[in-house]
PDB file of C-alpha atoms in Angstrom:
ATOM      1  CA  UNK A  10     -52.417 -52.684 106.959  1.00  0.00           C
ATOM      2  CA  UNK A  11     -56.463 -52.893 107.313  1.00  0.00           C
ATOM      3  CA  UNK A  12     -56.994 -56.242 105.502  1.00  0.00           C
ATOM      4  CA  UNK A  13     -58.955 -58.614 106.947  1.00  0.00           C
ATOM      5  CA  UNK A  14     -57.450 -61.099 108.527  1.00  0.00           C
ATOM      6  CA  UNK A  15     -58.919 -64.830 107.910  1.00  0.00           C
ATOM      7  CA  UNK A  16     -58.735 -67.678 110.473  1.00  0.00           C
ATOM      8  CA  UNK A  17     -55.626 -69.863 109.858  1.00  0.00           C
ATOM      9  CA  UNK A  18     -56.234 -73.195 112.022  1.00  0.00           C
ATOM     10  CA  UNK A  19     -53.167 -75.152 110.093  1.00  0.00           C
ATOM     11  CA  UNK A  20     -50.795 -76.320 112.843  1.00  0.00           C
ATOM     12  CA  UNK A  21     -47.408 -75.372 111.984  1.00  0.00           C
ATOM     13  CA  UNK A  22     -44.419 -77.701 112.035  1.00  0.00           C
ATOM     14  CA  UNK A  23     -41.524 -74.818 112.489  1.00  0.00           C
ATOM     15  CA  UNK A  24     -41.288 -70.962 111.780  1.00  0.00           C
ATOM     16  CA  UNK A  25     -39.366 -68.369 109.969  1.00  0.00           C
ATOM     17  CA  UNK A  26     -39.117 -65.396 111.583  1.00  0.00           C
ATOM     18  CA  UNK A  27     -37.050 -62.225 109.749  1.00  0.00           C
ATOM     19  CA  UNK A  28     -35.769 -59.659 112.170  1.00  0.00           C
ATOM     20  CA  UNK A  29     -36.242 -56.195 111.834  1.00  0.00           C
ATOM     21  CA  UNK A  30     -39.798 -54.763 111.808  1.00  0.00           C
ATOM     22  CA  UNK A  31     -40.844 -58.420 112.826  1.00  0.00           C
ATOM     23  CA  UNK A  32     -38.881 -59.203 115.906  1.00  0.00           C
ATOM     24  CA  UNK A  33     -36.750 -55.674 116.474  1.00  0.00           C
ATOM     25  CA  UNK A  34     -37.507 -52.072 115.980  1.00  0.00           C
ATOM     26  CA  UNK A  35     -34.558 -51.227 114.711  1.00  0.00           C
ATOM     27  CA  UNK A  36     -35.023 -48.746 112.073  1.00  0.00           C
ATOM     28  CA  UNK A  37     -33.735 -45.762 114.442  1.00  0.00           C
ATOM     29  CA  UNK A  38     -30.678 -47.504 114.106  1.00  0.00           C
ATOM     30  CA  UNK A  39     -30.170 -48.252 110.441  1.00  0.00           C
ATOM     31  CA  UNK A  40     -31.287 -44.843 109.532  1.00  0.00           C
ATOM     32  CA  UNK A  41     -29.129 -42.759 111.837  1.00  0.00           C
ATOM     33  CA  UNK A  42     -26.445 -45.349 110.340  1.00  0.00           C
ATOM     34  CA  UNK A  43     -27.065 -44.547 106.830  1.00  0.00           C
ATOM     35  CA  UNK A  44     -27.886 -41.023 107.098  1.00  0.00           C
ATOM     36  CA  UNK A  45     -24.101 -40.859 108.372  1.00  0.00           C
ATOM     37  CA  UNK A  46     -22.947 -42.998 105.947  1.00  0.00           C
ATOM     38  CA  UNK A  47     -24.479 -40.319 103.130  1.00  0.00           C
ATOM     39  CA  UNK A  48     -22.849 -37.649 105.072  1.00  0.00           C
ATOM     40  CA  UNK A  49     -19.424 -39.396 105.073  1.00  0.00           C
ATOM     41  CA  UNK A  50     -19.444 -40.016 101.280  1.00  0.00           C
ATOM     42  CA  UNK A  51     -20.425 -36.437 100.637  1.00  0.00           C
ATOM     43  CA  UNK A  52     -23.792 -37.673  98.933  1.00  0.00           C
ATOM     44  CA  UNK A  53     -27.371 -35.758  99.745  1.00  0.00           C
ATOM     45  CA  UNK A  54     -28.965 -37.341 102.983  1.00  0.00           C
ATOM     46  CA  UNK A  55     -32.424 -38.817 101.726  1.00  0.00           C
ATOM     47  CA  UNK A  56     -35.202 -37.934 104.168  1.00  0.00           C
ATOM     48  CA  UNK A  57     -36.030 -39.152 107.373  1.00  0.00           C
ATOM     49  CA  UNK A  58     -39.198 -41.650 105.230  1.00  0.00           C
ATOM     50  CA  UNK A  59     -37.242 -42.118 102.346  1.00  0.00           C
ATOM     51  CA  UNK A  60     -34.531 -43.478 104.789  1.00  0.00           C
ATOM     52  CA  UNK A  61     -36.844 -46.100 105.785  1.00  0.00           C
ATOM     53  CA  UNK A  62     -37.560 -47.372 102.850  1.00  0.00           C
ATOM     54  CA  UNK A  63     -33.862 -49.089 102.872  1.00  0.00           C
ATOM     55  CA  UNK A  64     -34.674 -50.948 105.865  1.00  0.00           C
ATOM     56  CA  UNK A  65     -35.788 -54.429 104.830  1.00  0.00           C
ATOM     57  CA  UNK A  66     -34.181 -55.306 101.010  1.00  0.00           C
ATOM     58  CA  UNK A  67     -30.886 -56.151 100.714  1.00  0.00           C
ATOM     59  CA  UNK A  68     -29.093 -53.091 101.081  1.00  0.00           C
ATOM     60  CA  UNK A  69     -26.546 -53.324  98.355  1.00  0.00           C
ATOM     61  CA  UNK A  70     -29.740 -53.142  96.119  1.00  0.00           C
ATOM     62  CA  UNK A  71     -31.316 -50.233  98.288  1.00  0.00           C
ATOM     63  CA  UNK A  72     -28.515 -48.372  97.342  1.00  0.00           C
ATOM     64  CA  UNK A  73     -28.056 -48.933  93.930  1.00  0.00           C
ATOM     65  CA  UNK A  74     -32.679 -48.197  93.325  1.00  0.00           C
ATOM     66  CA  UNK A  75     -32.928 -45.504  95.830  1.00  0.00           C
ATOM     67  CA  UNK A  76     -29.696 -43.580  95.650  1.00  0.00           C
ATOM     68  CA  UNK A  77     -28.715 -44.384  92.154  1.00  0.00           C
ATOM     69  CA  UNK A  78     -25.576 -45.589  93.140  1.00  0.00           C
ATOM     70  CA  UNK A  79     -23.638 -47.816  90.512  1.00  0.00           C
ATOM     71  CA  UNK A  80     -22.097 -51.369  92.122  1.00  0.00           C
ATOM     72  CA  UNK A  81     -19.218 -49.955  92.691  1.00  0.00           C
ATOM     73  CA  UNK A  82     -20.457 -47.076  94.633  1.00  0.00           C
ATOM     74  CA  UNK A  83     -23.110 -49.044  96.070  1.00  0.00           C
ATOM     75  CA  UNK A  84     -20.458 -51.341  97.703  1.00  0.00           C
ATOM     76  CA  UNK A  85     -18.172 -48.408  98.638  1.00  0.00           C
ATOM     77  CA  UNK A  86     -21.116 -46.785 100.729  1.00  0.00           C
ATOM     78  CA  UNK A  87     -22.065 -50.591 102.200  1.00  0.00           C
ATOM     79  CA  UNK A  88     -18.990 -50.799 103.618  1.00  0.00           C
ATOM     80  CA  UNK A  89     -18.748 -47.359 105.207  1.00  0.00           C
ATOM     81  CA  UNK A  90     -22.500 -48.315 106.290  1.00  0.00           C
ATOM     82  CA  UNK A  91     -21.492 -51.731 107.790  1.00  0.00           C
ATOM     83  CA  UNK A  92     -18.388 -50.016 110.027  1.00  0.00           C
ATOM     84  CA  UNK A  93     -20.613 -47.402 111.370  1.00  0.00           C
ATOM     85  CA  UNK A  94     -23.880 -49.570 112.232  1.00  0.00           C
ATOM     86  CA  UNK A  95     -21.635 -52.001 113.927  1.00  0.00           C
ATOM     87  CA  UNK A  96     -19.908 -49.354 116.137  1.00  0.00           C
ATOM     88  CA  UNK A  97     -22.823 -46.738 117.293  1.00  0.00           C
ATOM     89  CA  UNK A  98     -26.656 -48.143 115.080  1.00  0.00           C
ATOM     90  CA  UNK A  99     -26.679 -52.476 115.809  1.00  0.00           C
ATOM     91  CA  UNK A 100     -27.802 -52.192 119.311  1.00  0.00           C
ATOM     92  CA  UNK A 101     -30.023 -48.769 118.585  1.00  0.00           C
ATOM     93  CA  UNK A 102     -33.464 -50.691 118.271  1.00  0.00           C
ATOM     94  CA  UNK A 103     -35.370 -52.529 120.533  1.00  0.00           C
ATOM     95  CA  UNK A 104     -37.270 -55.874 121.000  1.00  0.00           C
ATOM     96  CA  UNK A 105     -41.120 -55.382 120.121  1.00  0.00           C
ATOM     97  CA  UNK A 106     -43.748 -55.480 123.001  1.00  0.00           C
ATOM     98  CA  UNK A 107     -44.621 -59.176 123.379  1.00  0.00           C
ATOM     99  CA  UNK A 108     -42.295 -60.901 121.011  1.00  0.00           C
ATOM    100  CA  UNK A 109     -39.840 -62.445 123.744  1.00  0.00           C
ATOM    101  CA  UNK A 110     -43.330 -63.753 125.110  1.00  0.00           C
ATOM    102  CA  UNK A 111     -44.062 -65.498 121.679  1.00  0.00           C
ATOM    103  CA  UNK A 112     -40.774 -66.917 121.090  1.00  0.00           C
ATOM    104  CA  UNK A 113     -40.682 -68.439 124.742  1.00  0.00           C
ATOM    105  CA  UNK A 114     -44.002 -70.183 124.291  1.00  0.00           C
ATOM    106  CA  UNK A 115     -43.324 -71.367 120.867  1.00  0.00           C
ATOM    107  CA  UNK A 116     -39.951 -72.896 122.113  1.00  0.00           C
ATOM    108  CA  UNK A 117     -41.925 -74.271 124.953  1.00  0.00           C
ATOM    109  CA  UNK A 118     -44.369 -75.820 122.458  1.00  0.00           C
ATOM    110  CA  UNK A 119     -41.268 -77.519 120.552  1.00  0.00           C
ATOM    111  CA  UNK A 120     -41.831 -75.686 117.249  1.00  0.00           C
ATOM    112  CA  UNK A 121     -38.493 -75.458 115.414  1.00  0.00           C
ATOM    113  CA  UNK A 122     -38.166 -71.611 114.892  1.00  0.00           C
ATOM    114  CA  UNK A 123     -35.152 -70.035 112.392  1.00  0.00           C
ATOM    115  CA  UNK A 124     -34.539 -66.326 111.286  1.00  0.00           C
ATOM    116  CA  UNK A 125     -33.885 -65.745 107.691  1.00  0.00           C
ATOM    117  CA  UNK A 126     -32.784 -62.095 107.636  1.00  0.00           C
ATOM    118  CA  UNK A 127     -31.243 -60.012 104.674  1.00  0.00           C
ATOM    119  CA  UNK A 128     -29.074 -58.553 107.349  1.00  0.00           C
ATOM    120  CA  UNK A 129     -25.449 -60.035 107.054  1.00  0.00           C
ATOM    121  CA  UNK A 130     -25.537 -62.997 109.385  1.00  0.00           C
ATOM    122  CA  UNK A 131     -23.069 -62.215 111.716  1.00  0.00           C
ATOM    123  CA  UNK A 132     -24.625 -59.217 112.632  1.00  0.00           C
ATOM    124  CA  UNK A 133     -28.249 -60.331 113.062  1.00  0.00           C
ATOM    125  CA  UNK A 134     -26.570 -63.255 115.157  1.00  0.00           C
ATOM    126  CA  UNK A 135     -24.744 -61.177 117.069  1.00  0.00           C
ATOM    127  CA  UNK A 136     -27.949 -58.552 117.514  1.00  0.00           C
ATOM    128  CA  UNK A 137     -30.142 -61.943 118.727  1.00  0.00           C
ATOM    129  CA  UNK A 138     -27.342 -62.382 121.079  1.00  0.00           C
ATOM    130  CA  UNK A 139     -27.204 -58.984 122.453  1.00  0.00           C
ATOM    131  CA  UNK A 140     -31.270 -59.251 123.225  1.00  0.00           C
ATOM    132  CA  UNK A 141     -31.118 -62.417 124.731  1.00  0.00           C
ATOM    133  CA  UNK A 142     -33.084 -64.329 122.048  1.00  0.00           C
ATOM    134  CA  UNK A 143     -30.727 -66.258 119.877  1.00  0.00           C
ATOM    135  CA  UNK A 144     -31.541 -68.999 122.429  1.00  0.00           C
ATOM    136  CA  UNK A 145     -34.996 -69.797 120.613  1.00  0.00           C
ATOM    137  CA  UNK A 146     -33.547 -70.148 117.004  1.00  0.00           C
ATOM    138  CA  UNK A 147     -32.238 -73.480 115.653  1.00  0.00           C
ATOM    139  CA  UNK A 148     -30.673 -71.728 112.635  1.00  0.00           C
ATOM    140  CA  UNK A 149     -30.020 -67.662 112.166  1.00  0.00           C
ATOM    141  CA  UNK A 150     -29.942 -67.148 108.343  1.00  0.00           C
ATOM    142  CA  UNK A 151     -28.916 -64.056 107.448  1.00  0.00           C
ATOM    143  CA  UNK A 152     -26.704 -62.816 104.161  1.00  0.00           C
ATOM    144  CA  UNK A 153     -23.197 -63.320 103.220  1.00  0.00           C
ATOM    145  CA  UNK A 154     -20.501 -60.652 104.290  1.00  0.00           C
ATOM    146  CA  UNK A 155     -20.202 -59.995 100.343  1.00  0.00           C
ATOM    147  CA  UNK A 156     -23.496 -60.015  99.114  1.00  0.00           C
ATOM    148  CA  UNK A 157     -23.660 -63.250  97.323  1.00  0.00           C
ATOM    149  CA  UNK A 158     -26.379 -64.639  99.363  1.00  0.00           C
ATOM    150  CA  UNK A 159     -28.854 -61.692 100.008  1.00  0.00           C
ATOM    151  CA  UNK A 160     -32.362 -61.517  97.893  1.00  0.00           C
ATOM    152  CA  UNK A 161     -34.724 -62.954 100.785  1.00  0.00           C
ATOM    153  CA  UNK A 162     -35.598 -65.684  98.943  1.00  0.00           C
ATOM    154  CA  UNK A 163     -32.118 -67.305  98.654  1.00  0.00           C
ATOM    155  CA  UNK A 164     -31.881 -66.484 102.457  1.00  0.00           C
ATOM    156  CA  UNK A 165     -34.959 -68.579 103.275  1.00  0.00           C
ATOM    157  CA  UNK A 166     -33.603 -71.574 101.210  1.00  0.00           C
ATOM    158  CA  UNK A 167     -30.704 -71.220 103.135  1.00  0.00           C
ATOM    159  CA  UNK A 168     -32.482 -71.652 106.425  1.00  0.00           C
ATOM    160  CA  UNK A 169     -34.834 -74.579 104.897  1.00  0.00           C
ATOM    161  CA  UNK A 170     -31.731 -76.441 104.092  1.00  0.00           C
ATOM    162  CA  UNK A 171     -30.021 -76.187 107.620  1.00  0.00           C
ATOM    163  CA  UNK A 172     -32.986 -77.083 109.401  1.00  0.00           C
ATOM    164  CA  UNK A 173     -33.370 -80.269 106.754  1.00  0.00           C
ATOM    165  CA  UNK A 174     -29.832 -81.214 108.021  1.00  0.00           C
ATOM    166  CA  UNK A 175     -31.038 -80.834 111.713  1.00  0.00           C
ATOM    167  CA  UNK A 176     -34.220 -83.093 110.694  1.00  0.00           C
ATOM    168  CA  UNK A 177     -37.245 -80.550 110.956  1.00  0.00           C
ATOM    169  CA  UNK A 178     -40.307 -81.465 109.495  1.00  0.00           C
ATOM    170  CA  UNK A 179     -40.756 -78.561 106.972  1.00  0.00           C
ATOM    171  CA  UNK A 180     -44.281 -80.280 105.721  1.00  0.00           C
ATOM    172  CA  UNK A 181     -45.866 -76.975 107.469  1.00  0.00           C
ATOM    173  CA  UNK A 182     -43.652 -74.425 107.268  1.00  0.00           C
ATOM    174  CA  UNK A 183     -44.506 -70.477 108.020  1.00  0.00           C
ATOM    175  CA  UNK A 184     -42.787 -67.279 107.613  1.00  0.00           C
ATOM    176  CA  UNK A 185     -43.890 -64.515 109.916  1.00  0.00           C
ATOM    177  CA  UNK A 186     -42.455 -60.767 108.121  1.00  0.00           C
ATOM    178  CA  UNK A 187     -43.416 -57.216 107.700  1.00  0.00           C
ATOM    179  CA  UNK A 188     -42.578 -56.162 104.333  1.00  0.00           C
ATOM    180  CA  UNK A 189     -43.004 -57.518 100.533  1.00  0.00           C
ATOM    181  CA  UNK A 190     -39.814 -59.330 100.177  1.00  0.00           C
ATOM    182  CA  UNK A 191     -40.689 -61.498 103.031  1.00  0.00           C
ATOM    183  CA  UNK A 192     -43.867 -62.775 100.948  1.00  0.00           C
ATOM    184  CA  UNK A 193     -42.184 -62.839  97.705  1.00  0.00           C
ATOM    185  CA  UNK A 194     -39.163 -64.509  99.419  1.00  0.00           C
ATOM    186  CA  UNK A 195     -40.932 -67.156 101.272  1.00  0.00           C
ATOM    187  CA  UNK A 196     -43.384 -68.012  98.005  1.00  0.00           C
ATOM    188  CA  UNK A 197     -40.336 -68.482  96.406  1.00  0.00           C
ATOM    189  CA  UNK A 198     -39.879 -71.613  98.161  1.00  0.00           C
ATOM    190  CA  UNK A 199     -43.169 -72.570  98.397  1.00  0.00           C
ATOM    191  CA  UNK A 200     -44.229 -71.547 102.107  1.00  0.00           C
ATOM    192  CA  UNK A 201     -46.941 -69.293 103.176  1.00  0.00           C
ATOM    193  CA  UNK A 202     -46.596 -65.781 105.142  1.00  0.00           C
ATOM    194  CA  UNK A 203     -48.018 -64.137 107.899  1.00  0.00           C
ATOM    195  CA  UNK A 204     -47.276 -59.974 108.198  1.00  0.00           C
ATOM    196  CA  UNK A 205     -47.208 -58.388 111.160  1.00  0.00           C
ATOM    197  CA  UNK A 206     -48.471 -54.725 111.213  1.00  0.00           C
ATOM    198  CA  UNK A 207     -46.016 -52.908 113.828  1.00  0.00           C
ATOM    199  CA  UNK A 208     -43.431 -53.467 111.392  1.00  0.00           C
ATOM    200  CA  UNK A 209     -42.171 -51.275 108.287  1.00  0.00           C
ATOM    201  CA  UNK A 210     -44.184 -52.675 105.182  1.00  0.00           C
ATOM    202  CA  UNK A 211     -47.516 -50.504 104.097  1.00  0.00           C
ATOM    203  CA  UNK A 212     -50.911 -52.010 103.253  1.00  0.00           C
ATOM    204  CA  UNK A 213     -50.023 -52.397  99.694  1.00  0.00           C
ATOM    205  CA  UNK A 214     -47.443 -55.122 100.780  1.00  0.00           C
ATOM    206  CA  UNK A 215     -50.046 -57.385 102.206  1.00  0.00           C
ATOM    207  CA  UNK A 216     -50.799 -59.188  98.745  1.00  0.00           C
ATOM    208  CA  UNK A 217     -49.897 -62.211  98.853  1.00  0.00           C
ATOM    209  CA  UNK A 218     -49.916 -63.132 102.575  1.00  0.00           C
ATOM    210  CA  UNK A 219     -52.439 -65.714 104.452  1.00  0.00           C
ATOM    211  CA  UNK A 220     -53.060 -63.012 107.039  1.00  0.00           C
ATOM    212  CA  UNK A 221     -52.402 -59.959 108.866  1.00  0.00           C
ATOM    213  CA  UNK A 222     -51.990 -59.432 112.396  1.00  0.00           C
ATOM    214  CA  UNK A 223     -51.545 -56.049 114.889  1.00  0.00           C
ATOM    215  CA  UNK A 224     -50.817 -58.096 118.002  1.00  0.00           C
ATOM    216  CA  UNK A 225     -48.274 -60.577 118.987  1.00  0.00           C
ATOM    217  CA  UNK A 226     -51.925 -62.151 121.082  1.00  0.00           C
ATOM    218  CA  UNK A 227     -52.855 -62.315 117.881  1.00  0.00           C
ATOM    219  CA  UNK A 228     -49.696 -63.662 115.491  1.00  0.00           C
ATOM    220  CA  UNK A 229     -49.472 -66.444 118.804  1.00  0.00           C
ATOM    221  CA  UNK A 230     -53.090 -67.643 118.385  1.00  0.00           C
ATOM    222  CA  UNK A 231     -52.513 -67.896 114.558  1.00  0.00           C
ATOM    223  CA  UNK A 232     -48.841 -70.127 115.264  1.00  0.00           C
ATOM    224  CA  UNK A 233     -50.283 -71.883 118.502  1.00  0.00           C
ATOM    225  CA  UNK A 234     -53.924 -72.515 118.163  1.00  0.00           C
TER     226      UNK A 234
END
């Protein structure tokens, strides 16, 4: 992502942060996890970049665009997915460089900060957990065990509401992704986005967003002033 990246001087009220490619680099992880899952249901193992692709969307969608799988088959394979992430891939990633930084000094500043994942909640809760950062988030939104709740967009009015119920002011509101369906999902209900360029998105997913940034220096001068 080359875009320029334009001077945001709005002081924000609370953050929405999604998980991995923002906060974790975790896609060593969710591939090796999937590429076993393929092997286990006897299906051709997509390619080490086409792999990565599934990392971001809901992946009971992934599965049904990428692999042609039908719903069904796409739930089947989630399932086998789920058991073997959880056992060897959840904790096969890594905090970014300068993120536990950020999320200290935002705390420290007394901004409200949330997670709105498509990763099922439990597990992103219990991956926040592992890395010692669940302490900085008033609410972990993440999707429903059975998919209900899992387009990015339903995920962040999930996390709105709880943090309504907890009394944030929302009147300035940011969500800070890497990929597409973080803008889309956050436009969705009405808030701005910030991408982050270490993550998994390409340049073409930067429409949309206020800015781009290649630095957590950077993303905590745009979110602290």
């Amino acid at each position: 992502m080359t875009i320029p990246t334009p001077t945001v001087t709005r002081t924000w009220t609370c953050v929405l942060f999604d998980l991995d490619g923002t906060l974790t680099d975790s896609a060593s992880g969710i591939t090796s996890s999937l590429a076993s899952t393929f092997e286990t249901l006897g299906l051709p193992v997509p390619s080490p970049a086409q792999l990565v692709e599934y990392v971001g969307p809901p992946l009971l969608d992934s599965l049904q665009a990428f692999a042609g799988l039908d719903e069904e088959e796409a739930r089947k394979a989630l399932t086998v997915y789920r058991a073997d992430y959880h056992e060897k891939g959840a904790f096969d990633s890594a905090v970014f460089p300068g993120i536990r930084g950020l999320l200290s000094r935002l705390h420290e500043a007394g901004i409200p900060l949330a997670v709105a994942t498509s990763k099922p909640e439990l597990q992103a809760t219990r991956i926040l957990e592992h890395f010692d950062l669940a302490k900085y988030f008033d609410v972990i939104a993440g999707a429903t065990e059975d998919e209900s709740r899992s387009a990015k967009s339903d995920v962040v009015a999930d996390a709105l509401r709880r943090l309504t119920e907890q009394g944030v002011d929302l009147a300035h509101t940011v969500m800070v992704g890497d990929r597409a369906f973080d803008v889309e999902g956050a436009t969705e209900n009405g808030l701005p986005t910030i991408l982050v360029e270490w993550g998994y998105g390409s340049p073409a997913e930067a429409a949309g967003a206020i800015a781009i940034v290649h630095s957590t220096d950077q993303l905590s001068s745009l979110l602290l002033g």
